[in-house]
Structures are given as C-alpha cells and as structure tokens.
Amino acid sequence: MILARRLGSKASRLVRVLGIETSCDDTAAAVVTGDGRVVSETNRHQHSVHAAYGGIVPGLAAAHHQAHLPLVLRETLQRAELSIGDIDAVAVTRGPGMAASLGVGVAAAKALAAVHGLPLIGVHHMEAHALMARMGREDAVRFPFLCVLVSGGHTMTLVAHDVNAYSTIGSTRDDSVGEAFDKVARDLGLPWPDAQDGGGLGPALEQAALRGDARRFPLPVPMDKSASAASPDFSFSGLKTHVRRLRDAGAFDPLVAQDQADVAAAFQRAAVAHLRKKTALACRHARAMGVSITCVVASGGVASNAAVRQALADVAAKEGVPLECPPPRLCTDNGVMIAWAGVERLRRGLLDSYTFDFIQRWPLDRLKEMPYSERGSSFDN
C-alpha cells in the first residue's frame, strides 16, 4: 500500500522501470513496462577494447562505463520519448560482478533515484537472467521452474520457487562453461568478433564448430566415469586443459582453419553433453525436493548457443515440460533483464534504500536474507 501511494496517479497505467547494467563489460540501460514491453534499450559493448588482451580488463571496463553510462542513459530515455519524471522506479545490477564496474552503475542509479524520489531496486545479476524468460510471458513461465544459468561467470542449476526465492542444486567446481568456451577459443587462436550484438570468443567457437568434425578429436565428457558422476555439480577445467595439452603435443595446429574447426566441434560436443547430463540430474534432484517444475528455463550468455539449447530442449522433453529461453540477444548481459527484474521485484515491494552498496560476490540462495526498505506492494502492473 505504501508503494501504491508513492506512485499515486501513475498506478492507473503500466509501470515503467529504468534498468541499468554495468556488472562486466557491457554498459546497458533499458525502459520496460509492467506487461513486458521493451520501450527502449541501449547497449555499448566493449569487445574492441578488450580483444587485444584476450579477455576483459577490469580497470578498462570501469573506465569505459564511466565514460559511456551518462550517454547511454540519455539515449535510452530519448529513444523512449520519456523524461526521468515518466519513470516509476530505477533498477540496477547490485552484484555479483566486477567491483569497479558495479560501482559505476550503482552510483548512477542511486543518484537518479534519490534526486527524483523514485523507488530504487538493487538487482541480483543471476536473478535477472533467471527471470528474463518470464518477461511478458508470466502465464507460460510459471513458478516453480528449473533454471539452468550458463554464462561467462556462472554455471548452475537451481529451482526458482518465486521472485527472491531460489534453491541451488548444482554449480561449477571450477571454470564456468562460458569461461571454458572463451579460453578454448583463445587457445585455438579464433578471432574475437567485433559485433555490437553477438560478439565475443564463445560465439566465435560456436561458429567454428559448425564447420568442424567432432569425431576427429574424441574428447572426454567431464565427470562422466568417476564418483562425481552422480553429483549435480559441473566441471569444465579438465576439458579445457585436455584441449590445451593436445595443442602443446602438436595434435593440431591452431593456425590451420580446419584444425580449429574440428577441435571447436569436439570441445562443444563434450561440453554440451556435460550440460545435458547434469541438467537431467538436476531435474531428478528437484523431484526429490518435492518440487514439480513447470518448465526448464535456460538463460545467460551461453544459452544463446544453438547446440546448448537443443540439448536442454531434449532434457526438458524427457521431463514432459517445455524449454523456455529468452531471445538469443537477451541471453547476454543487457539492460532489459535488469529492468524486468525490477518490475518483478517492484510488484512485491522489494525495494532498497538509497544507501545500499554493490556486492561483488553474492550467492543467489542468500538473496532472500537481504533487508528491504519496504514491502507489501499493491501495485500489480
């Protein structure tokens, strides 16, 4: 009720939330309405900035956020033909992520919200990925569901009971799947695509794999023949190292395009097989918890990979539920997912004070333990 009174006459129309994302190397913002309509979005990638280093340099990423975020925010509002006075709440990635990058977005969001008296929502980056498939499709993607989060920083399976309520089933013991894709692509000498959308080493490996013969290099599926086979956790470090040893032993030449393609195909096949088996295990664990999932949701940057999607769709079909994914362009980091998570949390009155700080390391299970400044929203849209 407090939130409804604060919004006043705005409660007669769909809510508009401004989302800000700066957790890694994307400077992004978006305006999303309560019914899941993307009014506008802007994303400044930094692929060309970091390509020469073979990976993301935290200091450079933060400096580019500081340089570009004001313009990204202005462009987002201009594209929406709105002013900040037309916005109902500001949502921002609070964590996890790179500390310096998170700080840029959090500072901007706090200032905007405080100066204009708007509700402020600190968003957990992985919750935003988990909720992305629900945007405008809440009737199709209902709680509880099994979520497979696969990105450059995280690989985990979890049960999403509701907004702000998650139970982790399995997580990576070492590298994330996205990190493994990137490192293998780097070892293969694949070029970093410099595209405003869809760039990065992971997509480069996926494209190379389409031209390759996976049978030429039969790589082992991780955790497949050991005591850890029954664990729902993931491990990609050994697979990555296996590729590196093949390279060092001269089994393939990273300067030969067909060698690149064949190794990429072999690596992707083994990694996808690992994801498939561990997701099937996670489904069984969910049943053991007494949870009847409505669907399997795949999100995070690696969920844009077509082979990964097909494998997870097969698992979901065997469980008798659909696979739900955001559009590929919304699987990677973006402002839309932060704005939508803001909508979901705003509905439930899960707001934050203007004094909160970013959280660099933040297990998703602990999200429900966080204090909030206001609860009990009656604002439904």
Short mmCIF file of C-alpha atoms in Angstrom, two decimals:
data_model
loop_
_atom_site.label_atom_id
_atom_site.label_comp_id
_atom_site.label_asym_id
_atom_site.label_seq_id
_atom_site.Cartn_x
_atom_site.Cartn_y
_atom_site.Cartn_z
CA MET A 1 0.00 0.00 0.00
CA ILE A 2 2.87 2.38 0.76
CA LEU A 3 4.28 1.86 -2.71
CA ALA A 4 0.89 2.43 -4.37
CA ARG A 5 0.50 5.73 -2.53
CA ARG A 6 4.01 6.79 -3.54
CA LEU A 7 3.24 6.15 -7.21
CA GLY A 8 -0.07 7.99 -6.89
CA SER A 9 -1.77 8.61 -10.23
CA LYS A 10 0.88 6.56 -12.04
CA ALA A 11 -0.77 3.40 -10.71
CA SER A 12 -3.55 3.86 -13.29
CA ARG A 13 -1.15 2.89 -16.10
CA LEU A 14 1.54 0.31 -16.66
CA VAL A 15 4.65 0.82 -14.59
CA ARG A 16 7.86 1.89 -16.35
CA VAL A 17 11.17 0.76 -14.88
CA LEU A 18 14.58 2.03 -15.95
CA GLY A 19 17.19 -0.74 -15.74
CA ILE A 20 20.96 -0.18 -15.59
CA GLU A 21 23.57 -2.91 -16.17
CA THR A 22 27.35 -2.45 -15.67
CA SER A 23 28.42 -5.69 -13.96
CA CYS A 24 31.08 -6.61 -16.52
CA ASP A 25 31.94 -5.03 -19.88
CA ASP A 26 28.51 -4.02 -21.22
CA THR A 27 27.20 -0.54 -20.47
CA ALA A 28 23.47 -1.02 -20.88
CA ALA A 29 20.16 0.56 -19.99
CA ALA A 30 16.52 -0.07 -20.89
CA VAL A 31 12.98 1.01 -20.10
CA VAL A 32 10.50 -1.85 -19.69
CA THR A 33 6.80 -1.73 -18.81
CA GLY A 34 4.88 -3.93 -16.40
CA ASP A 35 3.44 -6.02 -19.22
CA GLY A 36 6.91 -6.82 -20.57
CA ARG A 37 7.11 -4.31 -23.40
CA VAL A 38 10.60 -3.03 -24.13
CA VAL A 39 10.11 0.70 -24.66
CA SER A 40 13.76 1.34 -25.43
CA GLU A 41 17.20 -0.11 -24.85
CA THR A 42 20.80 0.86 -25.40
CA ASN A 43 23.93 -1.27 -25.09
CA ARG A 44 27.54 -0.19 -25.52
CA HIS A 45 29.75 -3.25 -25.89
CA GLN A 46 33.49 -3.14 -25.26
CA HIS A 47 34.59 -6.05 -27.45
CA SER A 48 37.09 -3.99 -29.43
CA VAL A 49 38.53 -2.53 -26.22
CA HIS A 50 39.40 -5.89 -24.69
CA ALA A 51 40.07 -8.03 -27.77
CA ALA A 52 43.77 -7.20 -27.85
CA TYR A 53 44.14 -8.52 -24.27
CA GLY A 54 42.35 -11.81 -24.92
CA GLY A 55 39.95 -11.12 -22.05
CA ILE A 56 38.24 -8.41 -20.04
CA VAL A 57 40.49 -5.94 -18.20
CA PRO A 58 38.57 -4.71 -15.12
CA GLY A 59 40.13 -1.24 -14.99
CA LEU A 60 39.45 -0.56 -18.64
CA ALA A 61 35.89 -1.83 -18.31
CA ALA A 62 35.15 0.51 -15.40
CA ALA A 63 36.70 3.49 -17.19
CA HIS A 64 34.53 2.88 -20.24
CA HIS A 65 31.42 2.55 -18.05
CA GLN A 66 32.20 5.94 -16.52
CA ALA A 67 32.66 7.47 -19.95
CA HIS A 68 29.60 5.98 -21.61
CA LEU A 69 26.90 5.45 -18.95
CA PRO A 70 25.63 9.07 -18.92
CA LEU A 71 25.19 8.99 -22.69
CA VAL A 72 23.63 5.52 -22.59
CA LEU A 73 21.04 6.73 -20.06
CA ARG A 74 20.26 9.84 -22.09
CA GLU A 75 19.93 7.85 -25.31
CA THR A 76 17.64 5.29 -23.64
CA LEU A 77 15.25 7.96 -22.39
CA GLN A 78 15.36 9.82 -25.72
CA ARG A 79 14.54 6.68 -27.66
CA ALA A 80 11.61 6.05 -25.31
CA GLU A 81 10.50 9.68 -25.72
CA LEU A 82 10.36 9.92 -21.93
CA SER A 83 11.92 12.05 -19.22
CA ILE A 84 13.09 10.77 -15.87
CA GLY A 85 9.80 12.10 -14.46
CA ASP A 86 7.96 9.47 -16.50
CA ILE A 87 9.90 6.64 -14.84
CA ASP A 88 8.36 4.82 -11.86
CA ALA A 89 11.46 3.09 -10.46
CA VAL A 90 15.17 2.63 -11.11
CA ALA A 91 16.68 -0.86 -11.08
CA VAL A 92 20.41 -1.54 -11.20
CA THR A 93 22.69 -4.56 -11.06
CA ARG A 94 23.93 -4.70 -7.46
CA GLY A 95 26.02 -7.84 -7.91
CA PRO A 96 27.72 -10.16 -8.41
CA GLY A 97 30.28 -8.86 -10.86
CA MET A 98 33.47 -6.83 -11.16
CA ALA A 99 33.66 -4.39 -8.26
CA ALA A 100 34.74 -1.28 -10.15
CA SER A 101 32.17 -1.83 -12.89
CA LEU A 102 29.33 -2.48 -10.44
CA GLY A 103 30.22 0.69 -8.58
CA VAL A 104 29.69 2.87 -11.66
CA GLY A 105 26.15 1.65 -12.25
CA VAL A 106 25.14 1.61 -8.59
CA ALA A 107 26.34 5.18 -8.03
CA ALA A 108 24.43 6.43 -11.06
CA ALA A 109 21.23 4.62 -10.10
CA LYS A 110 21.35 5.82 -6.51
CA ALA A 111 21.83 9.41 -7.60
CA LEU A 112 18.99 9.28 -10.14
CA ALA A 113 16.55 7.62 -7.75
CA ALA A 114 17.39 9.82 -4.76
CA VAL A 115 17.26 13.13 -6.63
CA HIS A 116 13.92 12.28 -8.26
CA GLY A 117 12.38 10.48 -5.28
CA LEU A 118 12.00 7.18 -7.14
CA PRO A 119 11.95 3.65 -5.72
CA LEU A 120 15.39 2.03 -6.03
CA ILE A 121 15.84 -1.69 -6.71
CA GLY A 122 19.17 -3.46 -6.40
CA VAL A 123 19.05 -6.48 -8.70
CA HIS A 124 20.95 -9.74 -8.38
CA HIS A 125 22.52 -10.32 -11.78
CA MET A 126 21.70 -14.04 -11.83
CA GLU A 127 18.11 -13.49 -10.72
CA ALA A 128 17.74 -11.13 -13.66
CA HIS A 129 18.93 -13.87 -16.02
CA ALA A 130 16.60 -16.38 -14.36
CA LEU A 131 13.55 -14.13 -14.69
CA MET A 132 14.24 -12.96 -18.24
CA ALA A 133 12.20 -15.74 -19.86
CA ARG A 134 9.14 -14.57 -17.90
CA MET A 135 9.07 -11.11 -19.44
CA GLY A 136 5.61 -10.71 -20.94
CA ARG A 137 5.07 -14.48 -20.59
CA GLU A 138 4.33 -14.99 -16.90
CA ASP A 139 1.45 -17.35 -17.72
CA ALA A 140 3.77 -19.63 -19.72
CA VAL A 141 6.80 -19.45 -17.40
CA ARG A 142 5.26 -20.09 -14.01
CA PHE A 143 6.92 -20.82 -10.69
CA PRO A 144 8.40 -23.17 -9.71
CA PHE A 145 10.74 -23.88 -12.60
CA LEU A 146 14.22 -25.34 -13.04
CA CYS A 147 16.67 -22.73 -14.25
CA VAL A 148 19.96 -23.54 -16.00
CA LEU A 149 22.16 -20.45 -15.75
CA VAL A 150 25.08 -20.66 -18.17
CA SER A 151 27.29 -17.64 -18.65
CA GLY A 152 30.86 -16.43 -18.65
CA GLY A 153 30.85 -16.06 -14.89
CA HIS A 154 28.42 -18.71 -13.69
CA THR A 155 27.19 -22.22 -14.39
CA MET A 156 24.46 -23.52 -12.09
CA THR A 157 21.13 -25.25 -11.88
CA LEU A 158 18.53 -24.04 -9.41
CA VAL A 159 14.88 -24.17 -8.55
CA ALA A 160 13.15 -20.81 -8.87
CA HIS A 161 10.35 -21.02 -6.30
CA ASP A 162 9.34 -17.40 -6.74
CA VAL A 163 10.90 -13.99 -7.15
CA ASN A 164 13.55 -13.64 -4.42
CA ALA A 165 13.41 -17.37 -3.54
CA TYR A 166 15.88 -19.82 -5.09
CA SER A 167 17.46 -23.17 -4.17
CA THR A 168 20.75 -24.03 -5.86
CA ILE A 169 21.06 -27.67 -6.95
CA GLY A 170 24.38 -27.75 -8.79
CA SER A 171 27.16 -25.28 -9.57
CA THR A 172 30.56 -25.38 -11.21
CA ARG A 173 33.50 -26.60 -9.18
CA ASP A 174 35.98 -24.62 -11.27
CA ASP A 175 35.52 -22.79 -14.57
CA SER A 176 32.13 -21.68 -15.82
CA VAL A 177 31.06 -23.07 -19.18
CA GLY A 178 31.35 -19.61 -20.73
CA GLU A 179 34.86 -19.18 -19.36
CA ALA A 180 35.83 -22.58 -20.79
CA PHE A 181 34.41 -21.65 -24.21
CA ASP A 182 36.39 -18.40 -24.14
CA LYS A 183 39.67 -19.99 -23.08
CA VAL A 184 39.48 -22.78 -25.64
CA ALA A 185 38.63 -20.26 -28.36
CA ARG A 186 41.69 -18.26 -27.30
CA ASP A 187 43.90 -21.38 -27.37
CA LEU A 188 42.62 -22.08 -30.89
CA GLY A 189 43.53 -18.57 -31.97
CA LEU A 190 39.99 -17.76 -33.04
CA PRO A 191 39.35 -14.09 -33.79
CA TRP A 192 37.18 -12.09 -31.41
CA PRO A 193 34.12 -10.98 -33.45
CA ASP A 194 33.73 -7.24 -33.15
CA ALA A 195 29.95 -7.06 -33.35
CA GLN A 196 27.60 -4.76 -31.47
CA ASP A 197 25.47 -7.83 -30.78
CA GLY A 198 26.73 -11.39 -30.53
CA GLY A 199 30.45 -10.71 -30.40
CA GLY A 200 32.92 -12.50 -28.15
CA LEU A 201 35.04 -15.63 -28.13
CA GLY A 202 32.21 -18.02 -27.21
CA PRO A 203 30.18 -17.19 -30.33
CA ALA A 204 33.40 -17.45 -32.36
CA LEU A 205 33.90 -21.03 -31.14
CA GLU A 206 30.26 -21.90 -31.89
CA GLN A 207 30.66 -20.62 -35.44
CA ALA A 208 33.90 -22.55 -35.92
CA ALA A 209 32.27 -25.73 -34.59
CA LEU A 210 29.69 -25.59 -37.37
CA ARG A 211 32.50 -26.22 -39.87
CA GLY A 212 34.19 -28.95 -37.84
CA ASP A 213 34.18 -32.73 -37.42
CA ALA A 214 33.89 -33.54 -33.71
CA ARG A 215 34.81 -37.20 -34.34
CA ARG A 216 38.38 -36.29 -35.18
CA PHE A 217 39.17 -35.42 -31.55
CA PRO A 218 37.10 -37.60 -29.17
CA LEU A 219 37.27 -35.51 -26.00
CA PRO A 220 36.08 -36.96 -22.67
CA VAL A 221 32.84 -35.74 -21.10
CA PRO A 222 33.69 -34.26 -17.66
CA MET A 223 32.68 -36.14 -14.50
CA ASP A 224 31.37 -38.99 -16.62
CA LYS A 225 33.20 -42.03 -15.25
CA SER A 226 34.02 -41.28 -11.63
CA ALA A 227 32.49 -40.99 -8.20
CA SER A 228 31.41 -37.47 -9.17
CA ALA A 229 29.16 -38.75 -11.97
CA ALA A 230 26.16 -38.72 -9.62
CA SER A 231 26.83 -35.16 -8.47
CA PRO A 232 24.71 -32.36 -9.98
CA ASP A 233 27.78 -30.09 -9.99
CA PHE A 234 29.70 -29.11 -13.12
CA SER A 235 33.39 -29.06 -14.03
CA PHE A 236 34.93 -27.65 -17.20
CA SER A 237 38.55 -27.09 -16.19
CA GLY A 238 39.70 -30.59 -17.14
CA LEU A 239 38.08 -30.41 -20.57
CA LYS A 240 39.73 -27.07 -21.23
CA THR A 241 43.10 -28.43 -20.10
CA HIS A 242 42.70 -31.50 -22.32
CA VAL A 243 42.42 -29.25 -25.38
CA ARG A 244 45.49 -27.30 -24.30
CA ARG A 245 47.52 -30.50 -23.91
CA LEU A 246 46.51 -31.63 -27.38
CA ARG A 247 47.74 -28.29 -28.73
CA ASP A 248 51.02 -28.47 -26.81
CA ALA A 249 51.58 -32.05 -28.03
CA GLY A 250 51.16 -30.92 -31.62
CA ALA A 251 47.98 -32.94 -32.21
CA PHE A 252 46.54 -29.97 -34.07
CA ASP A 253 47.78 -26.70 -35.49
CA PRO A 254 45.85 -23.62 -34.27
CA LEU A 255 46.96 -21.82 -37.44
CA VAL A 256 45.07 -24.30 -39.63
CA ALA A 257 41.41 -23.38 -40.04
CA GLN A 258 40.14 -26.97 -40.30
CA ASP A 259 42.04 -27.96 -37.16
CA GLN A 260 40.45 -25.03 -35.37
CA ALA A 261 37.01 -26.09 -36.53
CA ASP A 262 37.44 -29.77 -35.64
CA VAL A 263 38.71 -29.05 -32.12
CA ALA A 264 35.95 -26.47 -31.59
CA ALA A 265 33.35 -29.04 -32.62
CA ALA A 266 34.86 -31.69 -30.35
CA PHE A 267 35.03 -29.34 -27.38
CA GLN A 268 31.48 -28.09 -27.88
CA ARG A 269 30.11 -31.64 -28.17
CA ALA A 270 31.75 -32.71 -24.88
CA ALA A 271 30.73 -29.53 -23.05
CA VAL A 272 27.14 -29.79 -24.24
CA ALA A 273 26.96 -33.47 -23.28
CA HIS A 274 28.12 -32.49 -19.78
CA LEU A 275 25.45 -29.79 -19.53
CA ARG A 276 22.80 -32.23 -20.73
CA LYS A 277 23.66 -34.91 -18.16
CA LYS A 278 23.92 -32.53 -15.22
CA THR A 279 20.65 -30.80 -16.14
CA ALA A 280 18.90 -34.18 -16.22
CA LEU A 281 20.36 -34.88 -12.76
CA ALA A 282 19.10 -31.51 -11.55
CA CYS A 283 15.58 -32.40 -12.69
CA ARG A 284 15.76 -35.58 -10.60
CA HIS A 285 17.02 -33.61 -7.60
CA ALA A 286 14.12 -31.17 -7.97
CA ARG A 287 11.67 -34.07 -7.86
CA ALA A 288 13.42 -35.41 -4.76
CA MET A 289 12.87 -31.99 -3.16
CA GLY A 290 9.15 -32.41 -3.79
CA VAL A 291 9.13 -29.74 -6.49
CA SER A 292 7.02 -30.25 -9.59
CA ILE A 293 8.64 -27.95 -12.14
CA THR A 294 6.51 -26.27 -14.81
CA CYS A 295 9.35 -25.86 -17.30
CA VAL A 296 13.11 -25.70 -17.75
CA VAL A 297 14.49 -22.19 -18.27
CA ALA A 298 17.89 -21.66 -19.88
CA SER A 299 19.44 -18.23 -19.55
CA GLY A 300 22.80 -16.49 -19.53
CA GLY A 301 25.08 -15.79 -22.46
CA VAL A 302 25.81 -19.44 -23.32
CA ALA A 303 22.06 -20.12 -23.60
CA SER A 304 22.23 -18.33 -26.95
CA ASN A 305 24.32 -21.26 -28.26
CA ALA A 306 22.10 -23.35 -30.56
CA ALA A 307 23.66 -26.69 -29.58
CA VAL A 308 23.17 -25.93 -25.88
CA ARG A 309 19.53 -25.00 -26.47
CA GLN A 310 18.85 -28.21 -28.39
CA ALA A 311 20.43 -30.38 -25.68
CA LEU A 312 18.43 -28.70 -22.91
CA ALA A 313 15.27 -28.94 -25.00
CA ASP A 314 15.84 -32.71 -25.19
CA VAL A 315 16.18 -32.91 -21.40
CA ALA A 316 13.03 -30.85 -20.88
CA ALA A 317 11.07 -33.01 -23.33
CA LYS A 318 12.03 -36.16 -21.41
CA GLU A 319 10.72 -34.44 -18.26
CA GLY A 320 7.46 -33.66 -20.04
CA VAL A 321 7.91 -29.91 -19.75
CA PRO A 322 8.88 -27.21 -22.25
CA LEU A 323 12.22 -25.44 -22.52
CA GLU A 324 11.82 -21.69 -22.18
CA CYS A 325 14.57 -19.29 -23.23
CA PRO A 326 14.82 -15.55 -23.75
CA PRO A 327 15.53 -14.45 -27.32
CA PRO A 328 19.26 -15.02 -28.02
CA ARG A 329 20.05 -11.30 -27.94
CA LEU A 330 18.60 -11.10 -24.40
CA CYS A 331 20.60 -14.06 -23.10
CA THR A 332 23.77 -12.00 -22.84
CA ASP A 333 24.06 -9.12 -20.34
CA ASN A 334 21.65 -6.30 -21.11
CA GLY A 335 19.61 -3.55 -19.50
CA VAL A 336 16.28 -5.19 -20.37
CA MET A 337 16.79 -8.06 -17.95
CA ILE A 338 17.63 -5.66 -15.12
CA ALA A 339 14.56 -3.53 -15.84
CA TRP A 340 12.33 -6.63 -15.98
CA ALA A 341 13.73 -7.98 -12.70
CA GLY A 342 12.98 -4.53 -11.33
CA VAL A 343 9.36 -4.87 -12.46
CA GLU A 344 9.03 -8.26 -10.76
CA ARG A 345 10.56 -7.01 -7.52
CA LEU A 346 8.62 -3.72 -7.59
CA ARG A 347 5.36 -5.65 -7.71
CA ARG A 348 6.33 -7.39 -4.50
CA GLY A 349 7.54 -4.25 -2.76
CA LEU A 350 11.15 -5.49 -2.66
CA LEU A 351 12.83 -2.11 -2.64
CA ASP A 352 16.23 -0.95 -1.42
CA SER A 353 17.45 2.09 0.45
CA TYR A 354 19.43 4.84 -1.24
CA THR A 355 22.44 3.87 0.90
CA PHE A 356 23.00 0.32 -0.33
CA ASP A 357 26.31 -0.71 -1.88
CA PHE A 358 27.27 -3.24 -4.55
CA ILE A 359 28.06 -6.84 -3.61
CA GLN A 360 30.88 -8.36 -5.63
CA ARG A 361 30.29 -11.97 -4.51
CA TRP A 362 26.68 -12.79 -3.77
CA PRO A 363 25.28 -16.36 -3.69
CA LEU A 364 21.78 -16.38 -5.14
CA ASP A 365 20.50 -18.55 -2.26
CA ARG A 366 21.17 -15.66 0.13
CA LEU A 367 19.03 -13.19 -1.78
CA LYS A 368 16.00 -13.81 0.43
CA GLU A 369 18.06 -12.90 3.51
CA MET A 370 18.62 -9.33 2.37
CA PRO A 371 16.81 -6.49 4.18
CA TYR A 372 14.42 -4.36 2.14
CA SER A 373 13.14 -0.90 2.85
CA GLU A 374 9.51 -1.54 2.03
CA ARG A 375 7.19 -4.50 1.44
CA GLY A 376 3.56 -5.24 0.72
CA SER A 377 3.09 -3.57 -2.65
CA SER A 378 -0.42 -3.50 -4.10
CA PHE A 379 0.88 -2.23 -7.44
CA ASP A 380 0.06 -5.04 -9.87
CA ASN A 381 1.27 -3.79 -13.24
#
